[in-house]
Amino acid sequence: MTSTQRGALAAAIIGSAVVFLDGTIVNIALPRIGATLAAVNIGVLEGQVYIVAGYMATLAAFLLLAGALADRYGRRRVFVIGLAGFGATSLACGFAPSLDVLALARLLQGITGALLVPGSLAIITALFAGAERGRAFGIWASATSALAIVGPPIGGALVEAFGWRSIFLVNGPLVAIGLVLAIRYIPEGRAAGERSRFDWLGSVVAVVAVGGLAFGAIRGQQVTWSEPEPLITLAVGAAALVAFPILMLRRRDPLVPPALFRNRAFSAINLSTLLIYAALYVLLYVQSLFLQGVLDYTPLAAAITGLPMGLALVLLSAHAGTLAGRHGARPFLVGGPLLMLVGVLWWLRVPTSSTPWLARADDLGSLVPPLAALIDPLPATLLFGIGISLVVAPLTSTLMGSVPVERAGLASALNNALSRVGQPLVSAGIFIVITDRFYASLASRMPGLDPSSPELRADVQPLNAPGMGVDPAIAEAARLASGEAFAATILVVAALLLAGAIVNWLGLRPGGASPGGGASPGGGASPGGGASPDTEAAT
């Protein structure tokens, strides 16, 4: 490996890592953000949803556009612009004066992140060939997976020691190093040959569909549908969703060629990706809120609780890929989601009175978990981690084996987007489930309390600790109501995983679509949406 290759690979790893980490590490800080940052025009839970789901929505919506821009205007140029933009928006997040500004900055951060993800894979593909390319992708995957494991615990320690703003500001030095490496070592490159016309209209319609549906559902529930804005936004999003497949059928150079979906395995894998990874991202989001806002875990304890997922991915994913190559991917793509489902259902037996783990970085004794932490959250995260480790490599290989080599890049980008877009769409529905269940339960426990009261909703939010000065009886009722809302969410997540397993059972032929398809190592699906046994979703 030459010095140019090493430097470019390091830049690609940094570019991918900051995007992946910011998709998960912020979960640890959500309770602190909700408790300390003023919300002006949005509610606390609504803002927390935007901070997580909004980032994922813009990241997914602009992925295909970002890949096309890199091919048209140069991979290094777009990658450098993405790095600089990600650094700038990270600073905007770190210095945000209100929850509203932070939510907006996260939306912009998702757009700049979209410029980095496909660019990282394209840079590695362009600079390496043959066995060296496989080794380079192995290094990239190992590095991003390792960062995914150590990132949230470090993030938890940063939140404890320096506050939630530090998890955004720490991106500054990483981005600066990445910029130096990219400018010095990454050669400029564009796609060779005749280029088809890019479907700008299709890109705009896709963004409007995802953003309109997610924003409309979340905002509508927050204002109890008393304003016209959410209904109008929902209508626009629904219209765009209906128009998108029609456009794809009529456009000369569609953003997503409909012919790809004539392949049964390709269609099944993409649908199951949407379902399984929507469940994955939603679980990570509500799990962190439940641990900290209801069970009173510290941010560090909540981060450590998620470690088994990442460890299982690193230790088991490669073995699962090897076995799937020998016996076919179908057993893994059915059994993996079912094992994840068992882990999810374990959360139903975790009581709201479970002893909290008060781990702190400055107290070594506090790092020893109480017995409740070992018998309540740990089995759930361990089972879920083993299940997802059975899915990653077989899903990637089956996807790449279901399309011709010349379509591998598009197939990877599409699956990448689907793995991310499920979360903001499902989160909109989850927000409704959590809010309705929470305030209904709270009203039943506290007769005479008006659950639609703006004052009550400002002080008492689902899956968050009540504000200062709230009546202790209301605070206790809110804690129990949050437990019921969390249980309702868990059932939705379980249904998504069951649906994903059924899709793979019906859509994949026994012994067919085995790993090892003809695509280059650059493509594929992962929890992070790229090609890594990840990364973004690991913790």
Coordinates of C-alpha atoms in Angstrom, one line a residue:
M1 CA 0.0 0.0 0.0
T2 CA 1.5 3.3 -1.1
S3 CA 1.5 6.5 1.0
T4 CA -1.2 8.0 -1.2
Q5 CA -3.4 4.9 -0.7
R6 CA -2.9 5.0 3.1
G7 CA -3.6 8.7 3.4
A8 CA -6.7 8.4 1.2
L9 CA -8.0 5.4 3.1
A10 CA -7.5 7.2 6.4
A11 CA -9.5 10.2 5.0
A12 CA -12.3 7.9 3.9
I13 CA -12.4 6.2 7.3
I14 CA -12.7 9.6 9.0
G15 CA -15.4 10.8 6.6
S16 CA -17.5 7.7 7.2
A17 CA -16.8 7.5 10.9
V18 CA -18.0 11.0 11.8
V19 CA -21.3 10.4 9.9
F20 CA -21.9 7.0 11.4
L21 CA -21.0 8.2 15.0
D22 CA -23.2 11.2 14.8
G23 CA -26.1 8.9 13.9
T24 CA -25.8 7.0 17.2
I25 CA -23.7 8.9 19.7
V26 CA -26.3 11.7 20.0
N27 CA -28.8 9.3 21.5
I28 CA -26.8 9.3 24.7
A29 CA -27.1 13.0 25.0
L30 CA -30.9 13.3 24.2
P31 CA -32.1 13.5 27.8
R32 CA -29.5 16.1 28.7
I33 CA -30.4 18.1 25.6
G34 CA -34.1 18.0 26.4
A35 CA -33.5 19.0 30.0
T36 CA -31.0 21.9 29.5
L37 CA -31.8 23.4 26.1
A38 CA -34.8 25.8 25.7
A39 CA -37.5 24.8 23.2
V40 CA -39.1 27.9 21.6
N41 CA -41.5 26.7 18.8
I42 CA -41.3 22.9 19.2
G43 CA -41.9 20.5 22.1
V44 CA -39.0 18.7 23.9
L45 CA -39.9 15.2 22.5
E46 CA -40.6 16.6 19.1
G47 CA -37.2 18.3 19.1
Q48 CA -35.5 15.1 20.2
V49 CA -37.2 13.3 17.4
Y50 CA -36.0 15.9 14.9
I51 CA -32.4 15.7 16.2
V52 CA -32.3 12.0 15.5
A53 CA -34.8 11.3 12.8
G54 CA -34.3 14.6 11.0
Y55 CA -30.6 13.9 10.6
M56 CA -31.3 10.5 9.3
A57 CA -34.0 11.8 6.9
T58 CA -31.9 14.4 5.2
L59 CA -28.9 12.0 5.1
A60 CA -31.0 9.4 3.3
A61 CA -32.9 11.8 1.1
F62 CA -29.7 13.3 -0.4
L63 CA -27.5 10.1 -0.8
L64 CA -28.3 9.4 -4.4
L65 CA -27.9 13.1 -5.3
A66 CA -24.6 13.1 -3.5
G67 CA -23.3 10.1 -5.4
A68 CA -24.3 11.7 -8.7
L69 CA -22.6 15.0 -7.8
A70 CA -19.4 13.2 -7.0
D71 CA -19.4 11.4 -10.4
R72 CA -20.2 14.6 -12.2
Y73 CA -18.0 17.1 -10.4
G74 CA -15.2 15.0 -8.9
R75 CA -15.1 12.7 -5.9
R76 CA -12.4 14.6 -4.0
R77 CA -14.1 18.0 -4.6
V78 CA -17.5 16.8 -3.3
F79 CA -15.8 14.8 -0.4
V80 CA -13.9 17.9 0.7
I81 CA -17.0 20.1 0.5
G82 CA -18.8 17.4 2.6
L83 CA -16.1 17.4 5.2
A84 CA -16.0 21.1 5.5
G85 CA -19.8 21.4 5.6
F86 CA -20.0 18.6 8.2
G87 CA -17.5 20.4 10.4
A88 CA -19.3 23.7 10.1
T89 CA -22.7 22.2 11.0
S90 CA -21.2 20.3 13.9
L91 CA -20.0 23.6 15.3
A92 CA -23.5 25.0 14.7
C93 CA -24.9 22.1 16.7
G94 CA -22.4 22.5 19.5
F95 CA -23.2 26.2 19.9
A96 CA -26.9 26.0 19.3
P97 CA -28.8 28.5 21.6
S98 CA -32.1 26.6 21.5
L99 CA -33.6 23.2 20.7
D100 CA -35.1 24.7 17.5
V101 CA -31.7 25.8 16.2
L102 CA -30.1 22.5 17.1
A103 CA -32.9 20.6 15.2
L104 CA -32.3 22.8 12.1
A105 CA -28.5 22.4 12.4
R106 CA -29.0 18.6 12.5
L107 CA -31.0 18.7 9.3
L108 CA -28.2 20.5 7.6
Q109 CA -25.6 18.2 9.1
G110 CA -27.5 15.2 7.5
I111 CA -27.2 16.9 4.1
T112 CA -23.4 17.4 4.4
G113 CA -23.1 13.9 5.8
A114 CA -24.7 12.5 2.6
L115 CA -21.8 14.0 0.6
L116 CA -19.4 11.8 2.6
V117 CA -20.9 8.3 2.7
P118 CA -21.0 7.4 -1.0
G119 CA -17.8 9.4 -1.6
S120 CA -15.8 7.4 1.0
L121 CA -16.7 4.1 -0.8
A122 CA -16.1 5.6 -4.2
I123 CA -12.6 6.8 -3.2
I124 CA -11.6 3.4 -1.9
T125 CA -13.0 1.7 -5.0
A126 CA -11.1 4.1 -7.3
L127 CA -7.7 3.8 -5.6
F128 CA -7.6 0.0 -4.9
A129 CA -8.0 -3.0 -7.2
G130 CA -8.2 -6.8 -6.8
A131 CA -7.0 -8.2 -3.5
E132 CA -5.8 -4.8 -2.3
R133 CA -9.4 -3.4 -2.7
G134 CA -10.7 -6.2 -0.5
R135 CA -8.1 -5.6 2.1
A136 CA -8.8 -1.8 2.0
F137 CA -12.5 -2.4 2.6
G138 CA -11.6 -4.8 5.4
I139 CA -9.6 -2.1 7.1
W140 CA -12.3 0.5 6.5
A141 CA -15.0 -1.9 7.9
S142 CA -12.9 -2.8 11.0
A143 CA -12.0 0.8 11.8
T144 CA -15.6 2.1 11.5
S145 CA -16.9 -0.9 13.5
A146 CA -14.3 -0.3 16.3
L147 CA -15.2 3.4 16.4
A148 CA -18.9 2.5 16.6
I149 CA -18.1 0.4 19.7
V150 CA -15.9 2.9 21.6
G151 CA -17.8 6.0 20.4
P152 CA -20.9 5.9 22.5
P153 CA -19.1 5.1 25.8
I154 CA -16.7 7.9 25.0
G155 CA -19.7 10.1 24.2
G156 CA -21.3 9.2 27.5
A157 CA -18.1 10.1 29.3
L158 CA -17.9 13.4 27.4
V159 CA -21.5 14.2 28.3
E160 CA -20.8 13.5 31.9
A161 CA -17.6 15.5 32.0
F162 CA -18.1 18.4 29.6
G163 CA -21.8 18.4 28.8
W164 CA -23.8 17.4 25.7
R165 CA -22.3 20.1 23.5
S166 CA -18.9 18.3 23.5
I167 CA -20.2 15.4 21.4
F168 CA -20.7 17.8 18.5
L169 CA -17.6 20.0 19.1
V170 CA -15.3 16.9 19.1
N171 CA -16.0 16.6 15.4
G172 CA -13.9 19.7 14.7
P173 CA -10.5 18.2 15.2
L174 CA -11.5 15.0 13.3
V175 CA -12.8 16.9 10.4
A176 CA -9.7 19.1 10.3
I177 CA -7.5 15.9 10.1
G178 CA -9.7 14.5 7.4
L179 CA -9.5 17.6 5.3
V180 CA -5.7 17.7 5.4
L181 CA -5.5 14.0 4.4
A182 CA -8.1 14.4 1.7
I183 CA -6.5 17.4 0.0
R184 CA -3.1 15.9 0.2
Y185 CA -3.7 12.3 -0.7
I186 CA -7.0 11.8 -2.6
P187 CA -6.6 12.3 -6.4
E188 CA -9.5 13.9 -8.3
G189 CA -11.6 11.4 -10.2
R190 CA -14.9 11.4 -12.2
A191 CA -16.9 8.6 -13.8
A192 CA -15.6 7.8 -17.2
G193 CA -17.7 7.4 -20.4
E194 CA -21.0 8.9 -21.4
R195 CA -23.1 10.1 -18.6
S196 CA -26.9 9.9 -18.6
R197 CA -28.9 13.0 -17.6
F198 CA -29.4 13.1 -13.8
D199 CA -33.0 13.0 -12.6
W200 CA -33.2 16.2 -10.5
L201 CA -37.0 16.2 -10.5
G202 CA -37.0 12.6 -9.0
S203 CA -34.6 13.7 -6.3
V204 CA -36.7 16.7 -5.3
V205 CA -39.9 14.6 -5.2
A206 CA -38.2 11.9 -3.0
V207 CA -37.0 14.6 -0.6
V208 CA -40.5 16.2 -0.4
A209 CA -42.2 12.8 0.1
V210 CA -40.0 11.7 3.0
G211 CA -39.7 15.1 4.7
G212 CA -43.4 16.0 4.2
L213 CA -44.7 12.7 5.8
A214 CA -42.3 12.7 8.7
F215 CA -42.6 16.4 9.6
G216 CA -46.4 16.5 9.1
A217 CA -47.0 13.5 11.4
I218 CA -44.7 14.7 14.2
R219 CA -45.8 18.3 14.1
G220 CA -49.5 17.4 13.9
Q221 CA -49.4 15.2 17.0
Q222 CA -47.5 17.9 18.9
V223 CA -50.1 20.6 18.3
T224 CA -53.0 18.0 18.6
W225 CA -53.9 18.7 14.9
S226 CA -55.2 22.2 15.9
E227 CA -53.2 23.9 13.1
P228 CA -53.5 23.6 9.3
E229 CA -49.7 23.4 8.8
P230 CA -49.3 19.7 9.6
L231 CA -52.2 18.6 7.4
I232 CA -50.9 20.6 4.5
T233 CA -47.4 19.2 4.9
L234 CA -48.8 15.6 5.1
A235 CA -50.9 16.1 2.0
V236 CA -47.9 17.4 0.1
G237 CA -45.7 14.5 1.3
A238 CA -48.4 11.9 0.4
A239 CA -48.8 13.5 -3.1
A240 CA -45.1 13.3 -3.7
L241 CA -45.0 9.7 -2.5
V242 CA -47.7 8.7 -5.0
A243 CA -46.0 10.7 -7.8
F244 CA -42.5 9.2 -7.3
P245 CA -43.1 5.7 -8.8
I246 CA -45.1 7.2 -11.6
L247 CA -42.2 9.5 -12.4
M248 CA -39.7 6.6 -12.2
L249 CA -41.8 4.8 -14.9
R250 CA -42.1 7.8 -17.2
R251 CA -38.6 9.4 -16.9
R252 CA -36.0 8.6 -19.6
D253 CA -33.2 8.4 -17.0
P254 CA -35.1 7.8 -13.7
L255 CA -33.4 8.2 -10.3
V256 CA -34.4 4.6 -9.5
P257 CA -34.8 2.4 -12.6
P258 CA -38.0 0.3 -12.1
A259 CA -36.3 -2.6 -13.9
L260 CA -34.2 -3.3 -10.8
F261 CA -37.2 -4.5 -8.9
R262 CA -38.1 -7.2 -11.4
N263 CA -35.5 -9.3 -9.6
R264 CA -37.3 -11.1 -6.8
A265 CA -34.3 -11.3 -4.4
F266 CA -33.4 -7.6 -5.0
S267 CA -37.0 -6.5 -4.2
A268 CA -37.2 -8.8 -1.1
I269 CA -33.8 -7.6 0.3
N270 CA -34.7 -3.9 -0.1
L271 CA -38.1 -4.3 1.5
S272 CA -36.7 -6.3 4.4
T273 CA -33.9 -3.7 4.8
L274 CA -36.5 -1.0 5.1
L275 CA -38.4 -2.9 7.8
I276 CA -35.4 -4.4 9.8
Y277 CA -33.3 -1.2 10.0
A278 CA -36.3 1.0 10.7
A279 CA -36.9 -1.3 13.7
L280 CA -33.2 -1.1 14.6
Y281 CA -32.9 2.7 14.5
V282 CA -36.1 3.3 16.4
L283 CA -35.1 0.8 19.1
L284 CA -31.8 2.6 19.6
Y285 CA -33.6 5.9 20.0
V286 CA -36.3 4.9 22.4
Q287 CA -34.0 2.5 24.3
S288 CA -31.6 5.4 25.3
L289 CA -34.6 7.6 26.4
F290 CA -36.1 4.7 28.4
L291 CA -32.8 3.9 30.2
Q292 CA -32.1 7.5 31.1
G293 CA -35.5 9.2 31.3
V294 CA -37.4 6.4 33.0
L295 CA -34.9 4.0 34.7
D296 CA -32.5 6.9 35.7
Y297 CA -29.4 5.4 34.1
T298 CA -26.5 7.9 33.6
P299 CA -25.4 8.6 30.0
L300 CA -22.3 6.5 30.5
A301 CA -24.3 3.5 31.8
A302 CA -26.8 3.7 29.0
A303 CA -23.9 3.7 26.5
I304 CA -22.2 0.7 28.1
T305 CA -25.5 -1.1 28.1
G306 CA -25.5 -1.0 24.3
L307 CA -22.0 -2.4 23.9
P308 CA -23.0 -6.0 23.4
M309 CA -24.6 -5.1 20.1
G310 CA -21.3 -3.7 18.8
L311 CA -19.2 -6.5 20.1
A312 CA -21.5 -9.1 18.6
L313 CA -21.2 -7.4 15.2
V314 CA -17.4 -7.3 15.3
L315 CA -17.0 -10.9 16.5
L316 CA -19.7 -12.7 14.6
S317 CA -20.5 -10.9 11.3
A318 CA -17.5 -12.4 9.4
H319 CA -18.4 -15.9 10.6
A320 CA -22.0 -15.4 9.6
G321 CA -20.9 -14.4 6.2
T322 CA -18.8 -17.4 5.7
L323 CA -21.5 -19.8 6.9
A324 CA -24.1 -18.1 4.7
G325 CA -21.7 -18.6 1.7
R326 CA -21.8 -22.4 2.4
H327 CA -25.4 -22.9 3.3
G328 CA -27.3 -20.0 1.7
A329 CA -28.3 -16.6 3.1
R330 CA -32.0 -17.4 3.7
P331 CA -31.7 -19.1 7.1
F332 CA -29.6 -16.2 8.4
L333 CA -31.9 -13.5 7.0
V334 CA -34.9 -15.2 8.6
G335 CA -33.3 -16.4 11.8
G336 CA -31.5 -13.2 12.5
P337 CA -34.5 -10.9 12.6
L338 CA -36.4 -13.5 14.7
L339 CA -33.6 -13.5 17.2
M340 CA -33.6 -9.7 17.2
L341 CA -37.4 -10.0 17.9
V342 CA -36.8 -12.1 21.0
G343 CA -34.3 -9.5 22.3
V344 CA -36.8 -6.7 21.7
L345 CA -39.6 -8.6 23.5
W346 CA -37.3 -9.1 26.5
W347 CA -37.7 -5.3 27.2
L348 CA -41.4 -6.0 28.0
R349 CA -40.4 -7.7 31.3
V350 CA -38.1 -4.8 32.4
P351 CA -40.0 -2.9 35.2
T352 CA -39.9 0.9 35.6
S353 CA -38.7 0.1 39.1
S354 CA -35.5 -1.6 37.9
T355 CA -32.5 -0.5 39.9
P356 CA -30.7 2.3 37.9
W357 CA -27.0 2.0 37.0
L358 CA -25.3 5.2 38.0
A359 CA -22.0 4.7 36.2
R360 CA -19.7 7.8 36.2
A361 CA -16.3 8.2 34.6
D362 CA -14.8 9.7 37.8
D363 CA -15.9 6.8 40.0
L364 CA -14.5 3.4 39.2
G365 CA -16.7 1.7 41.7
S366 CA -19.8 3.0 40.0
L367 CA -18.8 1.1 36.8
V368 CA -19.8 -2.2 38.4
P369 CA -23.4 -2.7 37.3
P370 CA -26.2 -3.6 39.7
L371 CA -27.8 -7.1 39.4
A372 CA -30.8 -5.5 37.8
A373 CA -28.7 -4.2 34.9
L374 CA -27.5 -7.8 34.2
I375 CA -30.9 -9.4 34.2
D376 CA -33.0 -6.6 32.7
P377 CA -31.4 -4.7 29.8
L378 CA -28.3 -6.9 29.2
P379 CA -30.1 -10.0 27.8
A380 CA -32.2 -7.8 25.5
T381 CA -29.2 -6.0 24.0
L382 CA -27.1 -9.2 23.8
L383 CA -29.9 -11.2 21.9
F384 CA -30.5 -8.3 19.6
G385 CA -26.8 -7.9 18.9
I386 CA -26.4 -11.6 18.0
G387 CA -29.4 -11.3 15.7
I388 CA -28.2 -8.3 13.8
S389 CA -24.7 -9.9 13.4
L390 CA -26.4 -12.8 11.6
V391 CA -28.1 -10.3 9.2
V392 CA -25.4 -7.8 8.0
A393 CA -23.0 -9.9 5.8
P394 CA -25.6 -12.2 4.3
L395 CA -27.9 -9.2 3.4
T396 CA -25.0 -7.3 1.8
S397 CA -23.8 -10.3 -0.3
T398 CA -27.4 -11.3 -1.3
L399 CA -28.1 -7.7 -2.5
M400 CA -24.9 -7.5 -4.5
G401 CA -25.4 -11.0 -6.0
S402 CA -28.9 -10.0 -7.2
V403 CA -27.8 -7.3 -9.7
P404 CA -25.4 -7.1 -12.6
V405 CA -22.0 -5.6 -11.9
E406 CA -22.7 -2.5 -13.8
R407 CA -25.7 -1.8 -11.5
A408 CA -23.8 -2.5 -8.2
G409 CA -23.2 1.1 -7.3
L410 CA -26.8 2.1 -7.8
A411 CA -28.0 -1.0 -5.9
S412 CA -25.7 -0.1 -3.0
A413 CA -26.9 3.5 -2.9
L414 CA -30.5 2.6 -3.1
N415 CA -30.2 0.0 -0.3
N416 CA -28.1 2.5 1.7
A417 CA -30.9 5.1 1.5
L418 CA -33.6 2.6 2.4
S419 CA -31.7 1.5 5.5
R420 CA -31.8 5.1 6.7
V421 CA -35.1 6.3 5.4
G422 CA -37.2 3.8 7.4
Q423 CA -36.3 5.4 10.7
P424 CA -37.7 9.0 10.1
L425 CA -40.9 7.6 8.6
V426 CA -41.5 5.0 11.3
S427 CA -40.4 7.6 14.0
A428 CA -43.3 9.8 12.9
G429 CA -45.7 7.0 13.7
I430 CA -43.8 6.0 16.8
F431 CA -44.1 9.6 18.0
I432 CA -47.9 9.3 17.7
V433 CA -47.9 5.9 19.5
I434 CA -45.7 7.1 22.4
T435 CA -47.6 10.4 22.9
D436 CA -51.1 9.0 22.7
R437 CA -50.3 6.1 25.0
F438 CA -48.4 8.3 27.5
Y439 CA -51.0 11.0 28.0
A440 CA -53.9 8.5 27.9
S441 CA -52.2 6.5 30.7
L442 CA -51.3 9.6 32.6
A443 CA -54.9 10.8 32.5
S444 CA -56.2 7.4 33.7
R445 CA -53.8 7.5 36.6
M446 CA -54.5 11.1 37.6
P447 CA -58.3 11.7 37.3
G448 CA -59.1 15.4 36.7
L449 CA -55.8 16.0 34.9
D450 CA -56.2 17.6 31.4
P451 CA -53.7 15.7 29.2
S452 CA -54.1 18.2 26.4
S453 CA -53.1 21.1 28.6
P454 CA -50.1 23.0 27.0
E455 CA -48.7 23.7 30.5
L456 CA -48.8 20.0 31.4
R457 CA -47.2 19.0 28.1
A458 CA -44.4 21.5 28.6
D459 CA -43.5 20.1 32.0
V460 CA -44.3 16.4 31.5
Q461 CA -42.9 14.7 28.4
P462 CA -43.0 11.0 27.4
L463 CA -39.8 9.1 28.2
N464 CA -38.2 12.2 29.8
A465 CA -37.8 13.1 33.5
P466 CA -40.5 15.6 34.6
G467 CA -39.5 19.3 34.9
M468 CA -38.6 20.9 38.2
G469 CA -41.5 21.7 40.5
V470 CA -43.8 19.0 39.1
D471 CA -46.1 17.4 41.7
P472 CA -44.4 14.2 43.0
A473 CA -47.7 12.2 42.4
I474 CA -47.8 13.5 38.8
A475 CA -44.1 12.7 38.3
E476 CA -44.6 9.1 39.5
A477 CA -47.6 8.7 37.3
A478 CA -45.6 10.0 34.4
R479 CA -42.9 7.5 35.0
L480 CA -45.3 4.6 34.9
A481 CA -47.0 6.1 31.9
S482 CA -43.7 6.3 30.1
G483 CA -43.2 2.6 30.8
E484 CA -46.5 1.8 29.1
A485 CA -45.6 4.0 26.1
F486 CA -42.3 2.3 25.8
A487 CA -43.9 -1.1 25.9
A488 CA -46.3 -0.1 23.1
T489 CA -43.3 1.1 21.0
I490 CA -41.6 -2.2 21.6
L491 CA -44.5 -4.1 20.1
V492 CA -44.3 -1.9 17.0
V493 CA -40.6 -2.6 16.7
A494 CA -41.3 -6.4 17.1
A495 CA -43.9 -6.3 14.4
L496 CA -41.4 -4.6 12.0
L497 CA -38.8 -7.4 12.7
L498 CA -41.4 -10.1 12.2
A499 CA -42.5 -8.6 8.9
G500 CA -38.8 -8.4 7.8
A501 CA -38.3 -12.1 8.6
I502 CA -41.5 -13.0 6.7
V503 CA -40.4 -11.0 3.6
N504 CA -37.1 -12.8 3.5
W505 CA -38.7 -16.2 4.0
L506 CA -41.1 -15.6 1.1
G507 CA -38.8 -13.6 -1.2
L508 CA -35.6 -15.6 -1.1
R509 CA -35.5 -19.1 -2.5
P510 CA -33.9 -21.8 -0.4
G511 CA -30.3 -22.1 -1.2
G512 CA -30.5 -19.2 -3.7
A513 CA -29.0 -15.8 -3.7
S514 CA -26.0 -17.0 -2.0
P515 CA -23.3 -14.5 -1.0
G516 CA -20.5 -13.7 -3.4
G517 CA -22.3 -11.9 -6.1
G518 CA -20.5 -10.1 -8.8
A519 CA -20.4 -6.6 -7.5
S520 CA -17.3 -4.9 -6.3
P521 CA -16.5 -4.6 -2.6
G522 CA -17.7 -1.1 -2.6
G523 CA -21.4 -1.8 -2.5
G524 CA -23.7 -3.3 0.0
A525 CA -26.0 -2.7 2.8
S526 CA -25.2 -2.4 6.5
P527 CA -26.7 -1.0 9.6
G528 CA -24.9 2.2 8.8
G529 CA -26.3 2.1 5.3
G530 CA -22.8 1.8 3.7
A531 CA -20.9 -1.4 3.5
S532 CA -19.7 -1.9 7.0
P533 CA -20.8 -4.3 9.7
D534 CA -21.6 -1.5 11.6
T535 CA -20.9 1.0 12.4
E536 CA -23.8 3.4 12.8
A537 CA -26.3 1.0 14.3
A538 CA -24.0 -1.0 16.5
T539 CA -24.4 0.7 19.8

